[in-house]
Amino acid sequence: MNYQAYCTALIEQTKVHERLLDTIRSTPETGLLERTAAERSLQILIEAAIGATKHANKKLNYPARSEAASAIAQLLEHHPLTNVSAQEMKGAVGMRNAIVHDYLNLDWELIRAVLEEQKYKKVGLFVEHCCELLCGSTD
């Protein structure tokens, strides 16, 4: 299967959401609109990473994993990525699960820390890594 169009669109979308998160990060006062936008952008970034992982694992003939964090760990075990660990990605998947399933109890301070430390950019790097595995260079 040719993944070029998939990877191009996926990377374009991750960059859009990274830019949105950059904007929210630099906003001194965050109201409901900014918080909701940050949550959705984080969710989309992490879901992009999960989807790309599943495609990469399948292409590389690795066993299918039902849990996203273990699928990501499997991929990183065989194809490590400098500055992005399986533990960090497991935390990202946990945040996505909290955003989707436990939205009434979200800890905005935790999300704010992710924004301030720009940890969401690691998810973008991971998506690019998956796309490199799927179809070579993404430039």
Tab-separated table of C-alpha atoms in Angstrom:
chain	number	residue	atom	x	y	z
A	1	MET	CA	0.000	0.000	0.000
A	2	ASN	CA	1.193	3.514	-0.805
A	3	TYR	CA	1.017	5.634	2.342
A	4	GLN	CA	2.328	8.877	0.829
A	5	ALA	CA	-1.026	10.722	0.722
A	6	TYR	CA	-1.934	9.468	4.207
A	7	CYS	CA	1.384	10.648	5.649
A	8	THR	CA	1.254	13.997	3.885
A	9	ALA	CA	-2.245	14.714	5.235
A	10	LEU	CA	-1.406	13.394	8.694
A	11	ILE	CA	1.710	15.516	9.055
A	12	GLU	CA	-0.128	18.577	7.734
A	13	GLN	CA	-2.838	18.117	10.363
A	14	THR	CA	-0.364	17.526	13.190
A	15	LYS	CA	1.409	20.761	12.268
A	16	VAL	CA	-1.917	22.646	12.256
A	17	HIS	CA	-2.697	21.426	15.760
A	18	GLU	CA	0.828	22.060	16.998
A	19	ARG	CA	0.490	25.679	15.826
A	20	LEU	CA	-2.879	25.989	17.590
A	21	LEU	CA	-1.321	24.658	20.786
A	22	ASP	CA	1.605	27.080	20.378
A	23	THR	CA	-0.909	29.930	20.196
A	24	ILE	CA	-2.832	28.729	23.243
A	25	ARG	CA	0.443	28.224	25.137
A	26	SER	CA	1.354	31.871	24.610
A	27	THR	CA	-2.083	33.112	25.720
A	28	PRO	CA	-1.781	34.541	29.255
A	29	GLU	CA	-5.466	34.097	30.125
A	30	THR	CA	-7.110	30.853	29.107
A	31	GLY	CA	-10.856	30.657	29.186
A	32	LEU	CA	-13.233	27.893	28.228
A	33	LEU	CA	-12.666	28.396	24.497
A	34	GLU	CA	-8.878	28.042	24.776
A	35	ARG	CA	-9.121	25.080	27.136
A	36	THR	CA	-11.564	23.263	24.875
A	37	ALA	CA	-9.402	23.978	21.828
A	38	ALA	CA	-6.303	22.688	23.635
A	39	GLU	CA	-8.078	19.502	24.684
A	40	ARG	CA	-9.324	18.804	21.153
A	41	SER	CA	-5.973	19.562	19.551
A	42	LEU	CA	-4.197	17.265	22.011
A	43	GLN	CA	-6.782	14.569	21.355
A	44	ILE	CA	-6.337	14.850	17.579
A	45	LEU	CA	-2.533	14.784	17.811
A	46	ILE	CA	-2.526	11.701	19.998
A	47	GLU	CA	-5.122	9.910	17.888
A	48	ALA	CA	-2.966	10.651	14.830
A	49	ALA	CA	-0.050	8.975	16.605
A	50	ILE	CA	-2.181	5.957	17.502
A	51	GLY	CA	-3.430	5.554	13.941
A	52	ALA	CA	0.035	5.967	12.433
A	53	THR	CA	1.385	3.399	14.885
A	54	LYS	CA	-1.191	0.829	13.854
A	55	HIS	CA	-0.377	1.334	10.164
A	56	ALA	CA	3.381	1.181	10.769
A	57	ASN	CA	3.153	-1.952	12.914
A	58	LYS	CA	1.025	-3.625	10.263
A	59	LYS	CA	3.380	-2.660	7.445
A	60	LEU	CA	6.356	-3.934	9.446
A	61	ASN	CA	4.528	-7.213	10.208
A	62	TYR	CA	4.555	-6.738	13.978
A	63	PRO	CA	1.804	-8.383	16.016
A	64	ALA	CA	-1.380	-6.319	16.314
A	65	ARG	CA	-1.834	-4.840	19.785
A	66	SER	CA	-5.235	-3.898	21.133
A	67	GLU	CA	-3.874	-1.267	23.515
A	68	ALA	CA	-2.484	1.897	21.943
A	69	ALA	CA	0.320	2.330	24.478
A	70	SER	CA	1.618	-1.203	23.942
A	71	ALA	CA	1.444	-0.785	20.144
A	72	ILE	CA	3.507	2.389	20.439
A	73	ALA	CA	5.974	0.710	22.819
A	74	GLN	CA	6.358	-2.173	20.363
A	75	LEU	CA	7.151	0.202	17.510
A	76	LEU	CA	9.628	2.221	19.578
A	77	GLU	CA	11.309	-0.952	20.800
A	78	HIS	CA	12.178	-1.898	17.222
A	79	HIS	CA	12.552	1.649	15.872
A	80	PRO	CA	13.638	3.988	18.700
A	81	LEU	CA	13.227	7.712	18.356
A	82	THR	CA	15.682	10.109	19.955
A	83	ASN	CA	14.040	12.307	22.606
A	84	VAL	CA	10.677	10.475	22.525
A	85	SER	CA	10.234	7.542	24.889
A	86	ALA	CA	7.585	4.862	25.095
A	87	GLN	CA	6.823	6.124	28.615
A	88	GLU	CA	6.159	9.648	27.347
A	89	MET	CA	3.888	8.308	24.632
A	90	LYS	CA	2.099	6.127	27.197
A	91	GLY	CA	1.450	9.319	29.172
A	92	ALA	CA	0.103	10.976	26.028
A	93	VAL	CA	-2.273	8.059	25.410
A	94	GLY	CA	-3.410	8.299	29.038
A	95	MET	CA	-4.091	12.011	28.577
A	96	ARG	CA	-6.088	11.294	25.420
A	97	ASN	CA	-8.135	8.711	27.326
A	98	ALA	CA	-8.816	11.231	30.100
A	99	ILE	CA	-9.852	13.871	27.551
A	100	VAL	CA	-12.223	11.471	25.805
A	101	HIS	CA	-13.630	9.517	28.737
A	102	ASP	CA	-13.212	11.654	31.841
A	103	TYR	CA	-13.662	15.179	30.555
A	104	LEU	CA	-15.500	16.373	33.665
A	105	ASN	CA	-12.477	15.613	35.834
A	106	LEU	CA	-9.681	16.923	33.627
A	107	ASP	CA	-6.817	18.590	35.426
A	108	TRP	CA	-6.231	21.819	33.534
A	109	GLU	CA	-2.940	22.355	35.375
A	110	LEU	CA	-1.631	19.097	33.907
A	111	ILE	CA	-2.685	20.166	30.423
A	112	ARG	CA	-1.162	23.608	31.033
A	113	ALA	CA	2.141	21.906	31.992
A	114	VAL	CA	2.047	19.888	28.746
A	115	LEU	CA	1.568	23.146	26.848
A	116	GLU	CA	4.243	25.089	28.713
A	117	GLU	CA	6.801	22.290	28.298
A	118	GLN	CA	5.702	21.798	24.663
A	119	LYS	CA	5.404	18.049	25.210
A	120	TYR	CA	2.813	17.896	22.433
A	121	LYS	CA	5.651	18.443	19.970
A	122	LYS	CA	7.000	15.013	20.903
A	123	VAL	CA	3.744	13.514	19.641
A	124	GLY	CA	4.256	15.369	16.360
A	125	LEU	CA	7.805	14.006	16.125
A	126	PHE	CA	6.465	10.526	16.751
A	127	VAL	CA	3.890	10.901	13.955
A	128	GLU	CA	6.660	11.985	11.582
A	129	HIS	CA	8.715	8.972	12.710
A	130	CYS	CA	5.819	6.638	11.892
A	131	CYS	CA	5.412	8.258	8.486
A	132	GLU	CA	9.106	7.818	7.761
A	133	LEU	CA	8.668	4.119	8.550
A	134	LEU	CA	5.590	3.983	6.315
A	135	CYS	CA	6.934	5.735	3.244
A	136	GLY	CA	10.441	7.039	3.732
A	137	SER	CA	11.250	10.722	3.939
A	138	THR	CA	8.287	13.022	4.675
A	139	ASP	CA	9.868	16.147	3.189
